[in-house]
PDB file of C-alpha atoms in Angstrom:
ATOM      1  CA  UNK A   1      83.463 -47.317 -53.517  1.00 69.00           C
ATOM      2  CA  UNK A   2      81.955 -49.013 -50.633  1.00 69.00           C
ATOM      3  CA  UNK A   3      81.408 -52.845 -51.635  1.00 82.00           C
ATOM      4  CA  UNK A   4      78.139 -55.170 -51.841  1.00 90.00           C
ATOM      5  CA  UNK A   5      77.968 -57.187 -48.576  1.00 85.00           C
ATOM      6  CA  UNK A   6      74.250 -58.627 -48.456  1.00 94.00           C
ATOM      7  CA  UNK A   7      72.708 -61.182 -50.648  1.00 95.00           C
ATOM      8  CA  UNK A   8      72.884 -58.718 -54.068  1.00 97.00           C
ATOM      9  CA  UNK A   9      76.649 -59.817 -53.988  1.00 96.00           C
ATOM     10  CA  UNK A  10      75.881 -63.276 -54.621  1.00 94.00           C
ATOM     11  CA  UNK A  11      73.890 -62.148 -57.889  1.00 96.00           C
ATOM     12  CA  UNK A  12      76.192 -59.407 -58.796  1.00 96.00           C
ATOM     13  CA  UNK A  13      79.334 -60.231 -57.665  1.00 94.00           C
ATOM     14  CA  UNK A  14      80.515 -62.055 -61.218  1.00 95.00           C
ATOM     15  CA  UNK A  15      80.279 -58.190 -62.820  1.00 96.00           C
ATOM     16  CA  UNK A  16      83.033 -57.000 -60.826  1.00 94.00           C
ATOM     17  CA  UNK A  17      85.589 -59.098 -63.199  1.00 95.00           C
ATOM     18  CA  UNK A  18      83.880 -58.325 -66.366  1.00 97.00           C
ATOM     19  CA  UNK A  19      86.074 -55.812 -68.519  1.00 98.00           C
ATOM     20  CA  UNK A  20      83.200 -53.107 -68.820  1.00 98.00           C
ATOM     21  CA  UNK A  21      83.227 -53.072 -65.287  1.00 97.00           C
ATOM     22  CA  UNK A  22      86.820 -52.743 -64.721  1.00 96.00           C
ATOM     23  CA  UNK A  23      87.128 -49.765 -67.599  1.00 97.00           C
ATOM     24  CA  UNK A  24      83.983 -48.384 -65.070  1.00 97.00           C
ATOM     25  CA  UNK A  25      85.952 -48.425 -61.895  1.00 96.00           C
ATOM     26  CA  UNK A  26      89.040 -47.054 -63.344  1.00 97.00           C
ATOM     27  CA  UNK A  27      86.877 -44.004 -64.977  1.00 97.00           C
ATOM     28  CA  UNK A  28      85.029 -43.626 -61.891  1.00 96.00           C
ATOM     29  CA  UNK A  29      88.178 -43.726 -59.582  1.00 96.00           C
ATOM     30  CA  UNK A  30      89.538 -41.130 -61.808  1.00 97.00           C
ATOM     31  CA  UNK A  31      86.244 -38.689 -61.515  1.00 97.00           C
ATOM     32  CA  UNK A  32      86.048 -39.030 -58.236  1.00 96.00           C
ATOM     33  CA  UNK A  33      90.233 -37.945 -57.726  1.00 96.00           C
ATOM     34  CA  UNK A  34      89.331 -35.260 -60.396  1.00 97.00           C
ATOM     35  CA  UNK A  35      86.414 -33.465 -60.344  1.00 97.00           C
ATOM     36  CA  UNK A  36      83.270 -33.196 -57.825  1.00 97.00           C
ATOM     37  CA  UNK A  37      81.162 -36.272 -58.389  1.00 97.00           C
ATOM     38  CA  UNK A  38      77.573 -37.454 -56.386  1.00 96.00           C
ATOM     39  CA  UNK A  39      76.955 -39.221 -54.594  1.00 96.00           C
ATOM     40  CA  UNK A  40      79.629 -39.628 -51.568  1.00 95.00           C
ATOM     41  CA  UNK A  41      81.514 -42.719 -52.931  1.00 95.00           C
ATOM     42  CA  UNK A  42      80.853 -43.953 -49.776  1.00 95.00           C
ATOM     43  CA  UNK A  43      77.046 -43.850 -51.263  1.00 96.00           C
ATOM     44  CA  UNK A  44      76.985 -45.277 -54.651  1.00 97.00           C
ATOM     45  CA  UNK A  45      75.469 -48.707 -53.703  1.00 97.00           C
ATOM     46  CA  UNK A  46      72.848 -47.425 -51.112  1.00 97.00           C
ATOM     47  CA  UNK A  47      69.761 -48.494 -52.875  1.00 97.00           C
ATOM     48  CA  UNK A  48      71.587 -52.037 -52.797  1.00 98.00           C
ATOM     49  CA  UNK A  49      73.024 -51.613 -48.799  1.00 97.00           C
ATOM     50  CA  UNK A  50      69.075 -50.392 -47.486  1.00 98.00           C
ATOM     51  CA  UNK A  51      67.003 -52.872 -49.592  1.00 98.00           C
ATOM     52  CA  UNK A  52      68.619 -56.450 -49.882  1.00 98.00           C
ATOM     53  CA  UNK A  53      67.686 -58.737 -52.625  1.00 98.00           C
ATOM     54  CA  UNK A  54      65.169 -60.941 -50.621  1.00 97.00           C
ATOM     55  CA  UNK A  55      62.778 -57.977 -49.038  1.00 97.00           C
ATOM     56  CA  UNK A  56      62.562 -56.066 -52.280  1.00 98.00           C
ATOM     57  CA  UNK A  57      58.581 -55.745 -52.986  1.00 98.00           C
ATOM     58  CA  UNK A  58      58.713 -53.352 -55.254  1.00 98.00           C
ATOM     59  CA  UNK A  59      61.507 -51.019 -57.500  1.00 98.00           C
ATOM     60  CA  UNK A  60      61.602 -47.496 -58.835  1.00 98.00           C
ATOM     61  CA  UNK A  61      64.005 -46.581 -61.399  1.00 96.00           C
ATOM     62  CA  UNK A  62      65.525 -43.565 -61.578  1.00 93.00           C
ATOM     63  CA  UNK A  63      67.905 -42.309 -64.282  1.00 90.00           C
ATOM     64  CA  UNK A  64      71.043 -41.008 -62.653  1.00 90.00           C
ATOM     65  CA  UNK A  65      71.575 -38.724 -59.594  1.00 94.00           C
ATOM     66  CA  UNK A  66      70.618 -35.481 -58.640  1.00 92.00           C
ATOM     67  CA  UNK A  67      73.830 -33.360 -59.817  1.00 93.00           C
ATOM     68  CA  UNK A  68      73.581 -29.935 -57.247  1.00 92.00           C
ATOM     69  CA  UNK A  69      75.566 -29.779 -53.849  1.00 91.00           C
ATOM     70  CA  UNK A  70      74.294 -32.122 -51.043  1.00 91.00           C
ATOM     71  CA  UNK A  71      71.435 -33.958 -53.485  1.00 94.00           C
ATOM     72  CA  UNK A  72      72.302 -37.076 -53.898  1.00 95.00           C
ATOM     73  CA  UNK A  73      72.430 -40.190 -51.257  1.00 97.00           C
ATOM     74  CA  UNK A  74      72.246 -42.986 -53.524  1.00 97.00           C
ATOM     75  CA  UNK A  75      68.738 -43.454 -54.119  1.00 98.00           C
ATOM     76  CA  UNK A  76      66.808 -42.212 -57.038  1.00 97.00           C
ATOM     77  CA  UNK A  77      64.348 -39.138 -56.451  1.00 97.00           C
ATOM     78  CA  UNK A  78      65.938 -38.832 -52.450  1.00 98.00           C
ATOM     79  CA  UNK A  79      67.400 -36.055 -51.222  1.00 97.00           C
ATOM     80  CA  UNK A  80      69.238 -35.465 -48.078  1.00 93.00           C
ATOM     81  CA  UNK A  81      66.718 -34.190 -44.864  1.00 93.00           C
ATOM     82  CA  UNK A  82      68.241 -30.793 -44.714  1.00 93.00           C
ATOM     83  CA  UNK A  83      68.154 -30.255 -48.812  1.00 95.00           C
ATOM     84  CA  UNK A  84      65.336 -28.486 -50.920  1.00 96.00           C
ATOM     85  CA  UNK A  85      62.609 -30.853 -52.097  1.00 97.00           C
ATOM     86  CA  UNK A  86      63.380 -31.540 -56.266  1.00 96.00           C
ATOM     87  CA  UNK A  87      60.671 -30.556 -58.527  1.00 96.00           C
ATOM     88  CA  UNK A  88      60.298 -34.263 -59.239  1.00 96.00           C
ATOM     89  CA  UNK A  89      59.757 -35.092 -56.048  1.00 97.00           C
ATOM     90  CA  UNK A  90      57.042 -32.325 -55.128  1.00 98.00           C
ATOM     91  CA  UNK A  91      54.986 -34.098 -58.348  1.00 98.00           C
ATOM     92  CA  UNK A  92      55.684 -37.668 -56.174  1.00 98.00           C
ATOM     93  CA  UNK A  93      54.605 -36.141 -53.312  1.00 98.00           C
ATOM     94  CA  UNK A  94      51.486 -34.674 -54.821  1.00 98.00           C
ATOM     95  CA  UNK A  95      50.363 -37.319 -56.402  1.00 98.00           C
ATOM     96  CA  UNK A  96      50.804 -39.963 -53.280  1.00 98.00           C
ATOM     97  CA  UNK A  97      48.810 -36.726 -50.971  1.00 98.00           C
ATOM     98  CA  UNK A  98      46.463 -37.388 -54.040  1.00 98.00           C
ATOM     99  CA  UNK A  99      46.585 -41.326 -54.245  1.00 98.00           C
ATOM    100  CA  UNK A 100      46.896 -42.160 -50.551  1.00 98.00           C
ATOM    101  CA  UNK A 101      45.914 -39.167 -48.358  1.00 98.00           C
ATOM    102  CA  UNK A 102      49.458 -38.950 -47.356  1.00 98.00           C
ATOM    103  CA  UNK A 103      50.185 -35.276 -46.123  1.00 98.00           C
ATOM    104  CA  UNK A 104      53.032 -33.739 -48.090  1.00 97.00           C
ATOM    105  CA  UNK A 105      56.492 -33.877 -45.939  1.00 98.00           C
ATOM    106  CA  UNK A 106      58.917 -31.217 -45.061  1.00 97.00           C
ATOM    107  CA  UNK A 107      61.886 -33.280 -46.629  1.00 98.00           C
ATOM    108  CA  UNK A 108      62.507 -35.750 -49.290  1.00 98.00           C
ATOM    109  CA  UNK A 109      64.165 -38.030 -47.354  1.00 98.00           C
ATOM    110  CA  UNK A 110      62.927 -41.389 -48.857  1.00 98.00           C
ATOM    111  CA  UNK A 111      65.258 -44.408 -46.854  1.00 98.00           C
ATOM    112  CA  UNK A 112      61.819 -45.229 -44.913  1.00 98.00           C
ATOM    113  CA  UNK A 113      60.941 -46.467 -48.316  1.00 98.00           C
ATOM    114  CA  UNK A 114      64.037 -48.939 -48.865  1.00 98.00           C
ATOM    115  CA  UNK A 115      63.746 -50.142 -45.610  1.00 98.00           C
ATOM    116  CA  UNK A 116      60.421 -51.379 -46.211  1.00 98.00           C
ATOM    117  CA  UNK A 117      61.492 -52.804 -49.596  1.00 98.00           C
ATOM    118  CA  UNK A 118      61.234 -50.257 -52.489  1.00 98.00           C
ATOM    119  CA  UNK A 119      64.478 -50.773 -54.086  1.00 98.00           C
ATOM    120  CA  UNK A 120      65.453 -47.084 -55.504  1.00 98.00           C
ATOM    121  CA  UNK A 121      67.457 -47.592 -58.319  1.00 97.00           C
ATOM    122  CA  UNK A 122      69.149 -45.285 -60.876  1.00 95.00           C
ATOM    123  CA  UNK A 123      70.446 -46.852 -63.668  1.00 93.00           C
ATOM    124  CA  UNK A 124      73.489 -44.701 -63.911  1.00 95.00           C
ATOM    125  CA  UNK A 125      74.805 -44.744 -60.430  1.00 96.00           C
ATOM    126  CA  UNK A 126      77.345 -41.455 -60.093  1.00 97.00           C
ATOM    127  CA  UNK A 127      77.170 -37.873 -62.243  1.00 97.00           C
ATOM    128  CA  UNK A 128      79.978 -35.348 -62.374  1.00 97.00           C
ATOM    129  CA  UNK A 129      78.535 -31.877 -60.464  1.00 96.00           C
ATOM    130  CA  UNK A 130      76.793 -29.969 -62.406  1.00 95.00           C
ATOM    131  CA  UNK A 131      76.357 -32.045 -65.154  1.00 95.00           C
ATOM    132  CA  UNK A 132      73.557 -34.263 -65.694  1.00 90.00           C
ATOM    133  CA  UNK A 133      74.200 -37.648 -67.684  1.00 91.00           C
ATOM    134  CA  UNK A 134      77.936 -37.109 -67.371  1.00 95.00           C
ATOM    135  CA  UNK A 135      78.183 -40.795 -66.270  1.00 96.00           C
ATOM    136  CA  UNK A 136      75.750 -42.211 -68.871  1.00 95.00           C
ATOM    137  CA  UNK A 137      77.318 -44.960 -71.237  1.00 95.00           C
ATOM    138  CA  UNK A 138      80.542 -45.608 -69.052  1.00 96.00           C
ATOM    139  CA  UNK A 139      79.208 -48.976 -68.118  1.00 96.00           C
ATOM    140  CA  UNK A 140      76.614 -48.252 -65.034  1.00 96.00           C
ATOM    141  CA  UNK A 141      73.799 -49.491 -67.150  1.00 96.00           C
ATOM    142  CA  UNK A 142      75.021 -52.526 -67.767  1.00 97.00           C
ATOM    143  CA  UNK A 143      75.841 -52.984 -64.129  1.00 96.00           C
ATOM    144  CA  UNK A 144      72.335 -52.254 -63.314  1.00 96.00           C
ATOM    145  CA  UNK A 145      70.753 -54.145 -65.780  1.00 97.00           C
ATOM    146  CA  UNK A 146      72.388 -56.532 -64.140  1.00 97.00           C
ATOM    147  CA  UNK A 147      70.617 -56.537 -60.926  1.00 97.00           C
ATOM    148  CA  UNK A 148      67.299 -55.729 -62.885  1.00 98.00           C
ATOM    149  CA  UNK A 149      67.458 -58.984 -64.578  1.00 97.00           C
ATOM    150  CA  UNK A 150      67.892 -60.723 -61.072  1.00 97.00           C
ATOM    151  CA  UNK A 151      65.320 -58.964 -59.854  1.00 98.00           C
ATOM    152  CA  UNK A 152      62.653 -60.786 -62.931  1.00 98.00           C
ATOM    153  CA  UNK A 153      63.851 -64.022 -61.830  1.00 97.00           C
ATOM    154  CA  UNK A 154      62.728 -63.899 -58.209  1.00 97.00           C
ATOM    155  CA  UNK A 155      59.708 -66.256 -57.921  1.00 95.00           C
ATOM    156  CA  UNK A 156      58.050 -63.731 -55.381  1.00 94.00           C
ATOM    157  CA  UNK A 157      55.961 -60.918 -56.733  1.00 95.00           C
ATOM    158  CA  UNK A 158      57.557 -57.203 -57.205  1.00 98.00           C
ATOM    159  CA  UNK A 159      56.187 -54.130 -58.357  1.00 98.00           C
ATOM    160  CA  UNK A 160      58.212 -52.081 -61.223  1.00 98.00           C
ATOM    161  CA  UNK A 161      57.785 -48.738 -61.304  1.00 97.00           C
ATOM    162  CA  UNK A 162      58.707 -47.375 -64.307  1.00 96.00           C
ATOM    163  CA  UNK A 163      58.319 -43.381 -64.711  1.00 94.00           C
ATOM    164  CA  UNK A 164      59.740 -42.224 -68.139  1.00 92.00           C
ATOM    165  CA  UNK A 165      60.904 -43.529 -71.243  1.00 89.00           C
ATOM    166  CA  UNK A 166      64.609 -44.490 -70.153  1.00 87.00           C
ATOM    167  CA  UNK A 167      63.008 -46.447 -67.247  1.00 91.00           C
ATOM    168  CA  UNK A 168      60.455 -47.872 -69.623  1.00 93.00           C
ATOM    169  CA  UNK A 169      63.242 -49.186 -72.102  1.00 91.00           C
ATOM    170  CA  UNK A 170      63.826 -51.603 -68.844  1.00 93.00           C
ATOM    171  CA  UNK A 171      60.319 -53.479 -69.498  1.00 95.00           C
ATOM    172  CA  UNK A 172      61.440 -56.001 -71.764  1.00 95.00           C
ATOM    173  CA  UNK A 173      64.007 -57.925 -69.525  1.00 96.00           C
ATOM    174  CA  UNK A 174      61.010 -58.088 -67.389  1.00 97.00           C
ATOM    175  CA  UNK A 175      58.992 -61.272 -68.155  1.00 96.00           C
ATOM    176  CA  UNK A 176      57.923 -63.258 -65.197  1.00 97.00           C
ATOM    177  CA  UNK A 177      54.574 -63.046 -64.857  1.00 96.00           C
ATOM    178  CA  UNK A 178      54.574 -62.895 -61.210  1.00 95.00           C
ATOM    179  CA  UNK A 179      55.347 -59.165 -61.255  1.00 98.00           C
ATOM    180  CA  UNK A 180      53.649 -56.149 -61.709  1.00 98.00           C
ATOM    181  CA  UNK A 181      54.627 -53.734 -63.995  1.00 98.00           C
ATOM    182  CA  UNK A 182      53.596 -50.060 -63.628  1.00 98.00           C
ATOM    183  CA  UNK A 183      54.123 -47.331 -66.152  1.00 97.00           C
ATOM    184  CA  UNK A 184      53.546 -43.767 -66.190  1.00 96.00           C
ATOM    185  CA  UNK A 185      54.698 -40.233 -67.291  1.00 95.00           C
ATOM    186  CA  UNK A 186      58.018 -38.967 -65.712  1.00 94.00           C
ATOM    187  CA  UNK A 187      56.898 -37.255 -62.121  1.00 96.00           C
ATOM    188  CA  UNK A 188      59.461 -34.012 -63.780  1.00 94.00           C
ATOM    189  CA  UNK A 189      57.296 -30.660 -64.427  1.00 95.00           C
ATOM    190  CA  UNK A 190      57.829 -30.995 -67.753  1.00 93.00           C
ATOM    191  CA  UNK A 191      55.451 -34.155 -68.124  1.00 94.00           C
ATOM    192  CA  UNK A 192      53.780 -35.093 -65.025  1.00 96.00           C
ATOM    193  CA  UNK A 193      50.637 -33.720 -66.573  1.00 96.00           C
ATOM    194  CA  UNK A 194      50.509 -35.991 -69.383  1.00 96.00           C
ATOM    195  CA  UNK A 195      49.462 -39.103 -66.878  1.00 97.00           C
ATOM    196  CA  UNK A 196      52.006 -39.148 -64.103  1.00 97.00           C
ATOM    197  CA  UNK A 197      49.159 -37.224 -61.908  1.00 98.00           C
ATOM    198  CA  UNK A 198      46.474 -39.460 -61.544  1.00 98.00           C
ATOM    199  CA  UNK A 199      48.278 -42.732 -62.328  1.00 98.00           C
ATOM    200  CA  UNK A 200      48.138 -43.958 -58.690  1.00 98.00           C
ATOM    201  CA  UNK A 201      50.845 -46.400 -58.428  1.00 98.00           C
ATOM    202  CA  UNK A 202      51.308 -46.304 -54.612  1.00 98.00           C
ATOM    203  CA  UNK A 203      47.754 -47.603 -53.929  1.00 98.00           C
ATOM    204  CA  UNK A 204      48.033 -49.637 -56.952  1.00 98.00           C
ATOM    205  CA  UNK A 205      51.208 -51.168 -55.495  1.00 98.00           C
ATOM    206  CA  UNK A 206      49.784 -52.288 -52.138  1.00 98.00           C
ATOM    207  CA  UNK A 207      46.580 -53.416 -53.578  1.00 98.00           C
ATOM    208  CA  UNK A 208      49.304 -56.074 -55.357  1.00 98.00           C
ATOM    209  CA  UNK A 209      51.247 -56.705 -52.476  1.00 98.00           C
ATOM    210  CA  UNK A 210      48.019 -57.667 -50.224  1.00 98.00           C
ATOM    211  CA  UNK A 211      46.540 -59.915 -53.127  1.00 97.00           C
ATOM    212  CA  UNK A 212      49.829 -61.654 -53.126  1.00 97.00           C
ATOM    213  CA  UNK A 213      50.169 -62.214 -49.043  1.00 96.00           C
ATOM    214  CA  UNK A 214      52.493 -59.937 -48.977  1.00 96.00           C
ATOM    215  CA  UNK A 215      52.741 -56.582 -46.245  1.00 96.00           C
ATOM    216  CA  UNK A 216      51.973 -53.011 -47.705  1.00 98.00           C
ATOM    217  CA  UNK A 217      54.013 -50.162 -47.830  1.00 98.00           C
ATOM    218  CA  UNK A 218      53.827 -47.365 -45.809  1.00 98.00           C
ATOM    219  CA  UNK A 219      54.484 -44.550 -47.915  1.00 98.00           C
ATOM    220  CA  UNK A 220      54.256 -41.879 -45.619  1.00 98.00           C
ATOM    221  CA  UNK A 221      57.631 -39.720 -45.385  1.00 98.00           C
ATOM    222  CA  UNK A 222      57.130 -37.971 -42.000  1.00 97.00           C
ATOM    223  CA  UNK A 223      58.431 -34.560 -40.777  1.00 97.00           C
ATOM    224  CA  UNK A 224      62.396 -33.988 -39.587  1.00 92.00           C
TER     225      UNK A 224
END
């Protein structure tokens, strides 16, 4: 696993000794010498690498990563430029073409977010191919609560996306008032029509970040 080296090791670096996380590692190692597992190794911490601590403006929570051949990068709902665009996705696409205007990419290649900020977190970092929720309740979550809980501290204001019920369960360690929290439907076919569509959180999100002096989000994905 490729190690924290910005500013989220200073807020995360005490869970590295903790004995959940060392039973993690060792299960983790072992998957990866095993079995197929996503991401890369080299890609497990990417949503902390592209966004550091101090520019996140805003977070989406994922669940855990995309489980087929050449999905999964390390950020929730991203795929790799040359892969298929996930169902999920082509609802988050539709629904920013339908908040924003935003024309609907050829790829679903989302770093252009974290690089401006949106911190793309799935609670449960790695999955075993094939096989979703392989990894959940081997001690990612705790890890990621983790950083969500030094996220609600920061005195600056962030957006928190939260699509689903599992991201949902995240909303009570977030109580400083200076954030924003936004809830919908999961983007997935199976419930996007029961108020993800429509739920505009990408226009809602700027409109937050401009109140509060901060710089909007470009949201545009743009052809490879």
């Amino acid at each position: 696993m490729a190690m924290l080296e910005n500013d989220w090791l200073e807020v995360l670096e005490g869970e590295f000794c903790k004995p959940y996380y060392k039973e993690l590692y060792r299960f983790v190692l072992n998957e990866y010498q095993t079995a197929q597992v996503f991401p890369p190794s080299d890609d497990i911490f990417n949503a902390f690498h592209l966004t550091p601590l101090h520019e996140v403006k805003a977070v989406i929570i994922g669940q855990d990563p995309y489980h087929n051949v050449g999905q999964a990068h390390g950020l929730c709902f991203s795929v790799k430029p040359e892969v298929d665009i996930p169902p999920s996705l082509v609802n988050i696409y539709q629904e920013l073409h339908d908040d924003l205007g935003c024309f609907i990419p050829n790829n679903g290649y989302l770093v252009k977010w974290a690089e401006q900020g949106v911190l793309m977190l799935n609670t449960v970092l790695t999955v075993r191919a094939h096989l979703a929720n392989s990894h959940r309740g081997k001690g990612w979550e705790e890890f990621t609560d983790a950083a969500i809980r030094a996220l609600n501290t920061q005195d600056r204001p962030i957006v928190f996306i939260l699509w689903g019920k599992p991201a949902q369960m995240k909303k009570s360690m977030l109580n400083n008032p200076n954030h924003l929290i936004l809830e919908a439907p999961h983007p997935s076919p199976l419930s996007a029509y029961r108020g993800f569509f429509g739920s505009r959180p990408f226009s809602k999100t700027n409109d937050f970040l401009r109140e509060h002096g901060a710089e909007a989000i470009d949201w545009q994905i743009e052809n490879r």
